[in-house]
Amino acid sequence: MPDEARIYRFGDIEVDTAAHRVLRMGRELALEPKAYGVLLALLARHGHAITRDELLDQVWGHRHVTPGVLNRVVAQLRKALGDEAEHPRYIQTVHAVGYRFIAVPEVLAVEDPATEISAPPQSGGIFRWARRATDVAARRPPARRTWLRHLAVVLAIVLALAWWQRPEDAPADGAAIALRPFTALGGAEDEAWFAEGLAVEMHDALASVPGLRVAALMASTDPRRDADVRELGRELGVDAILDASIRREGDRVRINARLSDTATGYVLWSRGYEHSMAEVFATQGAIAGEVVESMLGSMPEARESLRTRLAPTRNVAAFDAYLRGRHLQRATRGRVQQLQAAEAFRAALAEDADFALAQAALCATEARRFEYWNDSEAHARARSACARVEDMRPLPPEAALALGNLGRIDGRLDEAERYFRLAGTAPGSGALAEVGLGKVEAARGRQDRAQAHFRAALARAPDDALVHAEVGFQAYRDGRLEDAIARYRRAVELAPGHAGHWNTYGFLQLLAGHPDEATRAFKRSIAIEPGADVLANFATLRAQAGAHAEAVALYRRALELDPDDHLNWGRLGDGLAASGAPPAEVADAYREAQRRARQYLALDPGNGGAMAALGWYSANLGRRDEALALVARARAAGRGDPADVALHNAATLALLGDRDGADRELARARDAGMAEVRIRARPGPR
């Protein structure tokens, strides 16, 4: 701090240390105490570089803070003074060192009267109380030359109380940020997915920066997206919020971005860009670089890495198609949308065959279609897409995750583990890599190790709805229904606009025998996106309630959207039989289910769930011996939901007249956690 009261003048700024006041063009600036302290420290040694540690020691006492706190305060200060980081007039960043005040201020020494110190009021804030104390003193005549001691006492009390009154939950790491969904201006549908795609890319790029924690990206339908910056910061536990508006007009794009401090609501940094679409990659890199500079300080290597990450292709058409695919992936995890996403990624690769992120996304999408939606033809497509991405160097973390998942699905567990560990070295993919390792250990039968990886995943990304959903789905596969419901309940809390999470949550509630909660969840999902999966699940719920005609109509709607799932063809046959439809119509549905189930088992011959379902279709088509053989094979397979396998087998055996065998299978279903409501609603004779 200066040895005597001074007035500093530079540009249109005046700093009066006696009055503890900063004016810009004659108007007082509302600076926080820490920002004021940094400004005084820089002014006192203008022209000299001051290290970050020196500033932290002088202004904060260096207690429990990191350089990220200083970076945000400097960003606030620059905003208030009308300065810029890239072209500074006043505060220059000295890379790898600290900051320098580069303007030459006019310095005037002034007499400062003694200050009477009174107790601070109960409200109004410590900074306003300190300012009033010095203003009162400024109106008094000088009493004696002890003003320096009084001023020191006042400032010490200000800094001490400001520290003492800080929020207890203020982040100590100083490096946490959230992104709002970017806003599309103009109203066209393609502008909406383009804006969302840019936000997803920015989120993933920032998440790759070491030392920067990035909250899960909100969906465009998330009701929190319009919340006050300070309120959102408290809810998400972050220090800053990045948002942007995007407008596309032909080949031109306009982007306005801003970074806001969640403690004060102040805008730390904002800038507008307008240029051709070909320059959008450089703009993304510039925005990301400004964010890192504000949050973590000068990191030239991170800036360069972000520029590379945010320019995955130079082909605008390829980038457009890729963003459309990412939008479809994110909107819902339904089968039809994933098929459309895969087509978009293929379109991107047709424009740029070396587009590694698009190749990785195609690999992941096709593997997911095979694993989750019984799409037999997706397996060959997944292997082809993943084989190509495997040859790309450097291998993106997204590609390592996709290759790990395909290896796990194919039973190549050591290979899968190797790829997941590779993906785990990148900050942005660490949580999903832990999920992958947990699934590998579950496949090996090592449940304790699997649970340790799932706990690690949740610890790394406690607010990521996708991580909760992935852990929850594995819990469902392991037969831990209540754990699965708890994870998905958290997923829909974190991402209330995600149709797929609501659908799975409803399905789990259906399995648990909670029809009212399942109905609520299915209706929420349908309101967001009426996909084939949720329509089929809702149809199953209505069939359990005896509303077979309504269930048939819902199954038909689902099959119009997605004709590939053998389970829905079989359920349509069940519904038609229960509703009294002509036998030929019922048989047609079962034959189609049988054909698609056989295709699936040709690629995944150890899947007990598909075997049990095929046994039921065969029994309904009069193929008794084939059905009995499939019952035995399904029971011995060891793969698939054991409760679901047992229930299908029970229905098959009851239809074939083996009541004792059916009862034994029902006992197995109950032992595996099957709810009585599902057992009562099973098709076939009782």
XYZ file of C-alpha atoms in Angstrom:
686
model
C 0.000 0.000 0.000
C 1.266 3.601 -0.543
C 3.016 5.411 2.295
C 0.733 8.427 2.018
C -2.694 9.305 0.695
C -2.584 9.851 -3.056
C -4.674 10.565 -6.097
C -3.772 8.591 -9.236
C -5.028 9.836 -12.605
C -4.737 7.918 -15.874
C -6.959 8.067 -18.936
C -10.457 8.879 -17.716
C -9.829 7.223 -14.329
C -9.134 8.833 -10.943
C -8.216 6.804 -7.859
C -8.477 8.648 -4.516
C -6.863 6.481 -1.826
C -7.928 8.809 1.000
C -11.606 8.512 0.063
C -11.207 4.861 -0.973
C -12.890 5.776 -4.241
C -12.393 5.130 -7.972
C -14.011 7.436 -10.534
C -14.381 6.953 -14.268
C -15.389 10.062 -16.194
C -16.508 11.509 -12.867
C -18.753 8.582 -11.948
C -17.888 6.323 -9.040
C -17.134 2.664 -9.853
C -18.494 -0.080 -7.595
C -15.303 -2.087 -7.059
C -15.078 -4.960 -4.636
C -12.437 -4.586 -1.879
C -10.156 -7.213 -3.434
C -10.274 -5.538 -6.849
C -9.507 -2.176 -5.221
C -6.578 -3.729 -3.334
C -5.118 -5.216 -6.534
C -5.457 -1.872 -8.312
C -3.599 -0.045 -5.523
C -0.842 -2.653 -5.508
C -0.345 -2.322 -9.279
C -0.448 1.490 -9.172
C 2.072 1.684 -6.337
C 4.621 -0.143 -8.540
C 3.482 0.946 -12.003
C 5.828 -0.080 -14.766
C 7.044 -3.117 -12.799
C 5.877 -6.714 -13.154
C 4.301 -8.008 -9.932
C 4.104 -11.750 -9.528
C 0.855 -13.555 -8.806
C 2.188 -14.764 -5.463
C 3.062 -11.219 -4.442
C -0.446 -10.003 -5.253
C -2.064 -12.941 -3.498
C 0.090 -12.349 -0.407
C -0.539 -8.619 -0.346
C -4.285 -8.589 -1.001
C -5.529 -11.981 0.252
C -2.888 -13.038 2.720
C -2.637 -16.099 0.396
C -5.058 -18.080 2.518
C -6.911 -20.877 0.720
C -6.924 -19.155 -2.660
C -5.365 -19.984 -6.000
C -4.344 -17.855 -8.989
C -7.801 -18.421 -10.485
C -9.265 -16.044 -7.892
C -6.765 -13.345 -8.879
C -7.524 -13.885 -12.575
C -11.219 -13.205 -12.061
C -10.540 -10.110 -9.962
C -8.226 -8.751 -12.677
C -10.909 -9.480 -15.268
C -13.438 -7.526 -13.164
C -10.952 -4.680 -12.808
C -10.296 -4.532 -16.542
C -14.032 -4.454 -17.218
C -14.536 -1.582 -14.780
C -11.607 0.436 -16.185
C -12.563 -0.167 -19.815
C -9.386 -2.155 -20.447
C -8.848 -5.280 -22.617
C -6.639 -8.306 -22.044
C -5.604 -8.642 -25.697
C -4.853 -4.919 -26.246
C -4.246 -3.517 -22.755
C -3.961 0.176 -21.992
C -3.550 -0.227 -18.258
C -3.093 -3.811 -16.970
C -0.805 -6.079 -18.932
C -0.529 -9.829 -18.364
C 3.109 -10.852 -18.026
C 3.032 -14.473 -19.158
C 4.144 -16.993 -16.536
C 4.823 -14.145 -14.082
C 1.887 -11.922 -13.157
C 0.681 -8.430 -14.076
C 2.113 -4.980 -14.816
C 0.407 -1.564 -14.778
C 1.740 -0.145 -18.058
C 0.168 3.332 -18.105
C 2.076 6.205 -16.446
C -0.342 7.752 -13.952
C -0.292 11.303 -12.677
C 0.315 11.030 -8.910
C -0.771 13.714 -6.425
C -0.012 13.544 -2.696
C -2.846 14.803 -0.471
C -3.482 15.383 3.205
C -5.845 12.830 4.695
C -7.805 13.828 7.826
C -8.187 11.571 10.811
C -10.945 9.045 10.683
C -13.383 8.270 13.440
C -14.124 4.591 13.488
C -17.556 3.467 14.579
C -19.040 0.024 14.688
C -20.279 -1.196 11.323
C -24.059 -1.188 10.839
C -26.013 -4.443 10.890
C -26.766 -4.219 7.183
C -25.502 -2.494 4.069
C -22.200 -4.322 3.573
C -18.693 -3.854 4.918
C -17.469 -2.021 1.815
C -20.188 0.655 2.036
C -19.540 1.085 5.764
C -15.813 1.655 5.181
C -16.544 4.181 2.444
C -18.920 6.135 4.711
C -16.299 6.155 7.471
C -13.678 7.700 5.206
C -16.195 10.144 3.694
C -17.180 11.401 7.166
C -13.536 11.842 8.030
C -12.897 13.723 4.795
C -15.361 16.419 5.863
C -13.551 17.011 9.192
C -10.556 19.338 9.605
C -7.158 17.653 10.106
C -6.563 16.839 13.755
C -3.048 15.403 13.963
C -0.564 13.444 11.877
C -1.870 10.051 12.979
C -4.088 9.515 9.932
C -1.830 6.807 8.524
C -2.369 4.569 11.530
C -6.146 5.123 11.424
C -6.275 4.440 7.699
C -4.296 1.246 8.178
C -6.714 0.145 10.905
C -9.755 0.862 8.701
C -8.310 -1.040 5.747
C -7.245 -3.951 7.940
C -10.777 -4.189 9.354
C -12.238 -3.947 5.847
C -10.088 -6.788 4.536
C -10.538 -8.939 7.634
C -14.314 -8.585 7.690
C -14.556 -9.067 3.921
C -12.714 -12.378 4.374
C -14.758 -13.347 7.428
C -18.056 -12.590 5.665
C -17.227 -14.603 2.512
C -19.706 -17.380 1.687
C -18.703 -20.597 3.441
C -19.362 -22.595 0.308
C -17.230 -20.383 -1.921
C -15.123 -22.666 -4.097
C -11.530 -22.892 -2.970
C -10.127 -24.009 -6.290
C -11.164 -20.839 -8.112
C -11.645 -22.674 -11.395
C -15.233 -23.760 -11.914
C -17.432 -22.668 -14.813
C -20.813 -23.509 -16.327
C -22.171 -22.880 -19.817
C -25.717 -21.878 -20.550
C -27.174 -23.299 -23.770
C -26.195 -20.860 -26.507
C -29.134 -18.842 -27.836
C -30.051 -19.003 -31.525
C -31.320 -15.716 -32.915
C -33.579 -15.811 -35.928
C -35.860 -18.711 -34.993
C -34.900 -21.183 -37.748
C -34.569 -24.821 -36.655
C -31.116 -25.232 -38.178
C -29.908 -22.192 -36.223
C -31.102 -23.822 -32.986
C -29.109 -27.015 -33.447
C -26.119 -25.046 -34.751
C -26.065 -22.888 -31.596
C -26.479 -25.915 -29.363
C -23.727 -27.741 -31.229
C -21.299 -24.871 -30.707
C -22.121 -24.918 -26.987
C -21.477 -28.674 -26.775
C -18.144 -28.307 -28.576
C -17.129 -25.394 -26.326
C -18.136 -27.332 -23.210
C -16.141 -30.417 -24.194
C -13.102 -28.344 -25.156
C -13.051 -26.400 -21.878
C -13.525 -29.649 -19.937
C -10.223 -30.839 -21.422
C -8.252 -28.011 -19.735
C -6.411 -29.210 -16.605
C -7.449 -27.281 -13.508
C -10.766 -26.075 -14.936
C -13.903 -27.770 -13.631
C -16.788 -27.497 -16.082
C -20.329 -28.225 -14.935
C -22.510 -30.471 -17.094
C -24.013 -28.562 -20.001
C -27.688 -27.745 -19.574
C -30.160 -28.793 -22.258
C -31.936 -26.074 -24.207
C -35.174 -27.175 -22.503
C -33.691 -26.910 -18.999
C -35.846 -24.491 -16.941
C -32.713 -23.221 -15.152
C -31.237 -21.733 -18.310
C -32.791 -18.298 -17.662
C -31.929 -18.143 -13.954
C -30.016 -15.197 -12.506
C -26.245 -15.620 -12.821
C -25.740 -15.483 -9.061
C -28.533 -17.968 -8.368
C -27.220 -20.348 -11.024
C -23.711 -20.051 -9.623
C -24.903 -21.036 -6.151
C -26.890 -24.000 -7.493
C -24.086 -25.340 -9.682
C -21.195 -24.392 -7.391
C -19.318 -22.472 -10.096
C -17.479 -19.162 -10.218
C -18.463 -17.971 -13.687
C -21.092 -18.502 -16.394
C -20.398 -18.417 -20.122
C -23.230 -17.707 -22.521
C -23.504 -16.639 -26.141
C -26.006 -15.719 -28.825
C -25.600 -16.981 -32.389
C -27.117 -15.637 -35.602
C -26.511 -17.164 -39.030
C -27.462 -15.352 -42.214
C -26.332 -17.248 -45.283
C -22.557 -17.601 -45.111
C -22.262 -15.033 -42.313
C -22.337 -15.787 -38.615
C -22.513 -13.359 -35.692
C -21.501 -14.505 -32.207
C -21.795 -12.440 -29.035
C -20.205 -14.108 -26.008
C -19.838 -13.047 -22.389
C -18.384 -14.415 -19.180
C -20.130 -13.377 -15.936
C -18.950 -13.607 -12.337
C -21.438 -15.535 -10.189
C -20.458 -13.801 -6.951
C -21.387 -10.308 -8.165
C -23.294 -10.814 -11.404
C -20.778 -8.532 -13.143
C -19.716 -9.253 -16.713
C -16.018 -10.161 -16.630
C -15.536 -10.243 -20.362
C -17.678 -9.820 -23.462
C -17.036 -9.575 -27.156
C -18.865 -9.743 -30.478
C -17.633 -11.477 -33.630
C -19.024 -11.263 -37.163
C -17.445 -13.078 -40.080
C -17.900 -15.838 -42.643
C -18.696 -19.379 -41.541
C -15.161 -20.449 -42.477
C -13.839 -18.364 -39.563
C -16.095 -19.894 -36.913
C -13.320 -22.266 -35.811
C -10.939 -19.412 -34.992
C -13.724 -17.609 -33.129
C -14.434 -20.614 -30.933
C -10.740 -20.867 -30.100
C -10.584 -17.154 -29.246
C -13.595 -17.381 -26.914
C -12.218 -20.451 -25.166
C -8.844 -18.749 -24.776
C -10.444 -15.702 -23.143
C -12.327 -17.955 -20.727
C -9.154 -19.782 -19.695
C -7.276 -16.483 -19.337
C -9.993 -15.140 -17.052
C -10.323 -18.318 -14.984
C -6.775 -19.676 -14.794
C -4.465 -16.958 -16.054
C -2.060 -17.074 -18.949
C -1.788 -20.606 -20.355
C -0.365 -20.399 -23.895
C -0.234 -24.199 -24.267
C -3.898 -24.498 -23.266
C -4.842 -21.782 -25.769
C -3.101 -23.668 -28.560
C -4.691 -26.969 -27.540
C -8.133 -25.342 -27.506
C -7.587 -23.850 -30.954
C -6.793 -27.334 -32.264
C -9.685 -29.002 -30.418
C -12.178 -26.406 -31.666
C -11.037 -26.703 -35.277
C -11.627 -30.446 -35.829
C -12.173 -29.865 -39.547
C -11.805 -26.980 -41.978
C -14.784 -28.126 -44.034
C -17.861 -26.058 -43.104
C -20.327 -28.589 -44.583
C -18.696 -31.415 -42.619
C -18.852 -29.350 -39.439
C -22.520 -28.550 -40.042
C -23.393 -32.243 -40.432
C -21.320 -33.159 -37.377
C -23.094 -30.563 -35.208
C -26.454 -31.890 -36.375
C -25.394 -35.377 -35.322
C -24.250 -34.153 -31.911
C -27.593 -32.385 -31.477
C -29.474 -35.609 -32.215
C -27.252 -37.546 -29.817
C -27.880 -35.043 -27.052
C -31.615 -34.503 -27.569
C -32.506 -38.061 -26.626
C -30.873 -41.469 -26.560
C -33.769 -43.037 -28.466
C -33.076 -45.536 -31.216
C -34.471 -43.473 -34.098
C -32.580 -40.350 -33.104
C -29.366 -42.374 -32.818
C -29.932 -43.717 -36.332
C -30.372 -40.140 -37.599
C -27.255 -39.093 -35.702
C -25.261 -41.877 -37.385
C -26.485 -40.710 -40.802
C -25.388 -37.142 -39.968
C -21.908 -38.347 -38.966
C -21.632 -40.302 -42.228
C -22.555 -37.128 -44.104
C -19.791 -35.282 -42.247
C -17.274 -37.980 -43.160
C -18.382 -37.864 -46.790
C -17.267 -34.219 -46.780
C -14.066 -34.810 -44.785
C -12.884 -38.410 -44.516
C -10.226 -37.461 -41.934
C -12.680 -35.839 -39.495
C -11.611 -37.813 -36.397
C -14.344 -36.579 -34.040
C -17.068 -37.488 -36.532
C -15.520 -40.943 -36.998
C -15.372 -41.447 -33.211
C -18.985 -40.303 -32.845
C -20.099 -42.747 -35.563
C -18.239 -45.593 -33.838
C -19.894 -44.779 -30.493
C -23.369 -44.378 -31.992
C -23.371 -47.682 -33.849
C -22.005 -49.547 -30.828
C -24.779 -48.055 -28.712
C -27.427 -49.076 -31.244
C -26.241 -52.672 -31.057
C -25.905 -52.809 -27.277
C -29.052 -50.981 -26.176
C -31.585 -51.456 -28.976
C -31.080 -54.988 -30.285
C -30.080 -53.689 -33.731
C -28.288 -56.688 -35.221
C -26.965 -54.853 -38.300
C -25.406 -52.090 -36.187
C -22.668 -54.430 -34.952
C -20.945 -54.725 -38.319
C -21.265 -50.969 -38.869
C -19.775 -50.299 -35.431
C -16.774 -52.525 -36.061
C -16.154 -50.877 -39.426
C -16.411 -47.338 -38.023
C -14.271 -48.148 -34.987
C -11.587 -49.867 -37.075
C -11.159 -46.648 -39.037
C -10.979 -44.393 -36.000
C -8.405 -46.724 -34.425
C -5.940 -45.736 -37.146
C -6.283 -41.988 -36.517
C -3.502 -40.229 -34.628
C -3.542 -38.542 -32.269
C -6.477 -40.569 -30.958
C -9.166 -38.240 -29.528
C -10.437 -39.158 -26.030
C -13.913 -39.597 -27.529
C -12.477 -42.245 -29.859
C -10.799 -44.068 -26.963
C -14.132 -44.190 -25.125
C -15.913 -45.532 -28.202
C -13.254 -48.195 -28.808
C -13.402 -49.190 -25.150
C -17.149 -49.662 -25.300
C -17.000 -51.742 -28.466
C -14.286 -53.944 -26.963
C -16.403 -54.437 -23.838
C -19.487 -55.334 -25.902
C -17.460 -57.866 -27.911
C -15.990 -59.430 -24.778
C -12.434 -58.182 -25.429
C -12.171 -56.897 -21.875
C -8.395 -56.365 -21.642
C -8.486 -54.279 -24.804
C -11.482 -52.341 -23.503
C -9.691 -51.618 -20.235
C -6.652 -50.317 -22.098
C -8.756 -47.846 -24.109
C -10.728 -46.682 -21.082
C -7.506 -45.995 -19.189
C -6.238 -44.008 -22.171
C -9.464 -41.969 -22.230
C -9.157 -41.406 -18.482
C -5.953 -39.390 -18.946
C -7.979 -36.546 -20.512
C -9.832 -34.370 -17.936
C -13.020 -34.087 -19.967
C -13.530 -37.843 -20.413
C -12.335 -39.054 -17.009
C -15.766 -39.714 -15.496
C -17.061 -41.728 -18.465
C -13.767 -43.636 -18.573
C -14.364 -44.651 -14.939
C -17.868 -45.802 -15.913
C -16.360 -47.895 -18.702
C -13.831 -49.462 -16.337
C -16.650 -50.236 -13.922
C -18.587 -52.025 -16.656
C -15.489 -54.014 -17.593
C -15.056 -55.158 -13.988
C -18.764 -56.014 -13.783
C -18.367 -58.167 -16.908
C -15.452 -59.930 -15.186
C -17.664 -60.597 -12.167
C -15.656 -58.300 -9.886
C -18.493 -56.311 -8.368
C -16.419 -54.664 -5.623
C -13.990 -53.238 -8.167
C -16.860 -52.231 -10.431
C -18.536 -50.283 -7.637
C -15.256 -48.544 -6.807
C -15.020 -47.285 -10.398
C -18.657 -46.136 -10.379
C -18.059 -44.210 -7.148
C -14.990 -42.622 -8.726
C -17.038 -41.608 -11.767
C -19.689 -39.940 -9.607
C -17.009 -38.189 -7.549
C -15.404 -36.786 -10.704
C -18.706 -35.596 -12.188
C -21.305 -35.360 -9.401
C -23.573 -33.076 -11.432
C -23.391 -34.861 -14.786
C -26.749 -36.461 -15.586
C -25.198 -38.786 -18.179
C -22.792 -40.265 -15.621
C -25.661 -40.894 -13.181
C -27.664 -42.504 -16.000
C -24.806 -44.776 -17.092
C -24.163 -45.922 -13.523
C -27.904 -46.412 -13.041
C -28.283 -48.508 -16.177
C -25.501 -50.809 -15.049
C -27.214 -51.120 -11.657
C -30.373 -52.214 -13.513
C -28.390 -54.806 -15.460
C -26.885 -56.088 -12.234
C -30.370 -56.508 -10.720
C -30.019 -53.598 -8.239
C -33.316 -51.963 -9.143
C -33.537 -49.494 -6.254
C -30.001 -48.256 -6.928
C -30.893 -47.823 -10.590
C -34.016 -45.818 -9.720
C -32.036 -43.563 -7.366
C -29.427 -42.821 -10.065
C -32.066 -42.024 -12.695
C -34.040 -39.921 -10.244
C -30.908 -37.812 -9.862
C -30.376 -37.782 -13.634
C -33.818 -36.272 -14.312
C -33.252 -33.730 -11.535
C -30.015 -32.639 -13.189
C -31.365 -32.772 -16.758
C -35.142 -32.234 -16.575
C -35.353 -31.675 -20.323
C -33.812 -35.023 -21.355
C -36.513 -37.274 -22.811
C -34.360 -40.416 -22.690
C -33.628 -40.163 -18.969
C -37.337 -39.693 -18.183
C -38.170 -42.737 -20.310
C -35.672 -44.993 -18.544
C -36.740 -43.669 -15.153
C -40.347 -44.555 -16.026
C -39.296 -48.010 -17.232
C -37.528 -48.678 -13.922
C -40.590 -47.517 -11.994
C -42.673 -49.861 -14.143
C -40.376 -52.747 -13.194
C -40.625 -51.778 -9.531
C -44.430 -51.898 -9.664
C -45.064 -48.144 -9.334
C -47.500 -47.469 -12.216
C -48.409 -43.916 -11.198
C -44.794 -42.767 -11.069
C -44.064 -44.628 -14.314
C -47.015 -42.915 -16.018
C -45.805 -39.496 -14.870
C -42.311 -40.163 -16.191
C -43.512 -41.512 -19.552
C -45.782 -38.531 -20.085
C -42.897 -36.150 -19.317
C -40.744 -37.983 -21.862
C -43.446 -37.996 -24.548
C -44.067 -34.270 -24.033
C -40.376 -33.618 -24.744
C -39.871 -36.139 -27.582
C -42.446 -38.848 -28.490
C -39.886 -41.458 -29.512
C -40.380 -45.147 -30.240
C -38.843 -46.325 -26.971
C -41.091 -44.352 -24.659
C -44.206 -45.155 -26.718
C -43.415 -48.871 -26.421
C -42.764 -48.635 -22.689
C -45.976 -46.699 -22.143
C -47.795 -49.345 -24.205
C -46.427 -52.047 -21.902
C -47.697 -50.118 -18.899
C -51.160 -49.793 -20.448
C -51.159 -53.521 -21.308
C -50.425 -54.327 -17.670
C -53.475 -52.254 -16.757
C -55.616 -54.309 -19.179
C -55.964 -51.518 -21.775
C -54.936 -53.798 -24.664
C -56.458 -51.806 -27.533
C -54.651 -48.669 -26.339
C -51.442 -50.680 -25.964
C -51.708 -52.025 -29.546
C -52.136 -48.488 -30.897
C -49.051 -47.323 -28.989
C -46.987 -50.293 -30.199
C -47.961 -49.551 -33.790
C -46.903 -45.909 -33.371
C -43.582 -47.075 -31.942
C -42.986 -49.503 -34.825
C -43.782 -46.802 -37.384
C -40.898 -44.791 -35.915
C -38.580 -47.777 -35.470
C -39.389 -51.122 -37.124
C -36.126 -52.867 -36.115
C -36.750 -53.915 -32.488
C -37.832 -57.565 -32.202
C -39.165 -56.959 -28.678
C -41.741 -54.443 -29.874
C -42.894 -56.787 -32.642
C -43.352 -59.497 -30.020
C -45.221 -57.129 -27.711
C -47.452 -56.126 -30.606
C -48.258 -59.806 -31.088
C -49.057 -60.090 -27.350
C -51.338 -57.069 -27.524
C -53.119 -58.278 -30.628
C -53.690 -61.707 -29.056
C -55.032 -60.151 -25.852
C -57.339 -57.821 -27.767
C -58.897 -60.657 -29.829
C -57.351 -59.762 -33.193
C -57.541 -62.308 -36.083
C -55.022 -65.183 -35.627
C -53.303 -64.422 -38.956
C -52.592 -60.852 -37.833
C -51.196 -62.094 -34.526
C -48.994 -64.682 -36.303
C -47.604 -62.031 -38.683
C -46.400 -59.947 -35.738
C -44.715 -62.945 -34.064
C -43.071 -64.052 -37.332
C -41.538 -60.591 -37.769
C -40.354 -60.654 -34.146
C -38.845 -64.123 -34.700
C -37.013 -63.045 -37.855
C -35.438 -60.002 -36.207
C -34.522 -61.892 -33.017
C -32.676 -64.535 -35.062
C -30.721 -61.799 -36.845
C -29.719 -60.377 -33.506
C -28.644 -63.716 -32.037
C -26.522 -64.451 -35.086
C -24.292 -61.581 -33.968
C -24.703 -61.953 -30.210
C -25.296 -65.691 -29.659
C -24.814 -65.543 -25.879
C -27.630 -63.083 -25.143
C -30.050 -64.913 -22.825
C -32.701 -62.209 -23.045
C -32.944 -62.482 -26.834
C -33.031 -66.328 -26.586
C -35.878 -66.250 -24.073
C -37.839 -63.805 -26.223
C -37.290 -65.947 -29.313
C -38.570 -68.962 -27.362
C -41.814 -67.093 -26.672
C -42.236 -66.133 -30.343
C -41.576 -69.738 -31.426
C -44.119 -71.102 -28.933
C -46.782 -68.748 -30.290
C -45.998 -69.945 -33.821
C -46.460 -73.602 -32.814
C -42.725 -74.533 -32.817
C -42.757 -76.482 -29.547
C -39.380 -78.255 -29.696
C -37.568 -75.105 -30.802
C -39.219 -73.126 -27.998
C -38.225 -75.647 -25.302
C -34.624 -75.707 -26.534
C -34.491 -71.921 -26.365
C -35.851 -71.927 -22.800
C -32.987 -74.180 -21.711
C -30.376 -72.171 -23.607
C -31.631 -68.869 -22.224
C -31.547 -70.179 -18.642
C -27.928 -71.330 -19.090
C -26.689 -68.297 -21.009
C -25.860 -66.157 -17.978
C -26.288 -62.913 -19.937
C -29.276 -60.612 -19.889
C -31.633 -59.512 -17.127
C -32.279 -62.743 -15.129
C -35.751 -61.617 -14.058
C -36.752 -60.815 -17.632
C -35.313 -64.122 -18.911
C -37.222 -66.063 -16.258
C -40.483 -64.233 -16.990
C -40.249 -64.934 -20.724
C -39.444 -68.582 -19.992
C -42.399 -68.839 -17.602
C -44.765 -67.489 -20.246
C -43.351 -69.921 -22.849
C -43.639 -72.970 -20.595
C -47.169 -72.036 -19.486
C -48.257 -71.698 -23.115
C -46.752 -75.125 -23.866
C -48.627 -76.709 -20.917
C -45.683 -77.174 -18.510
C -47.243 -75.544 -15.426
C -44.644 -76.843 -12.969
C -41.811 -75.540 -15.129
C -43.578 -72.187 -15.439
C -43.941 -71.961 -11.658
C -40.226 -72.646 -11.192
C -39.378 -69.880 -13.650
C -41.731 -67.485 -11.866
C -39.945 -68.256 -8.606
C -36.652 -67.391 -10.322
C -38.166 -64.127 -11.571
C -39.297 -63.212 -8.039
C -35.894 -64.112 -6.605
C -34.300 -61.793 -9.184
C -36.509 -58.890 -8.040
C -39.366 -59.008 -10.526
C -42.352 -56.971 -9.311
C -45.645 -58.846 -8.859
C -47.447 -56.363 -11.082
C -45.280 -57.468 -14.018
C -45.750 -61.144 -13.189
C -49.536 -60.698 -13.129
C -49.423 -58.815 -16.435
C -47.312 -61.376 -18.311
C -48.820 -62.727 -21.552
C -50.053 -66.285 -21.900
C -52.189 -68.573 -19.711
C -52.196 -68.193 -15.923
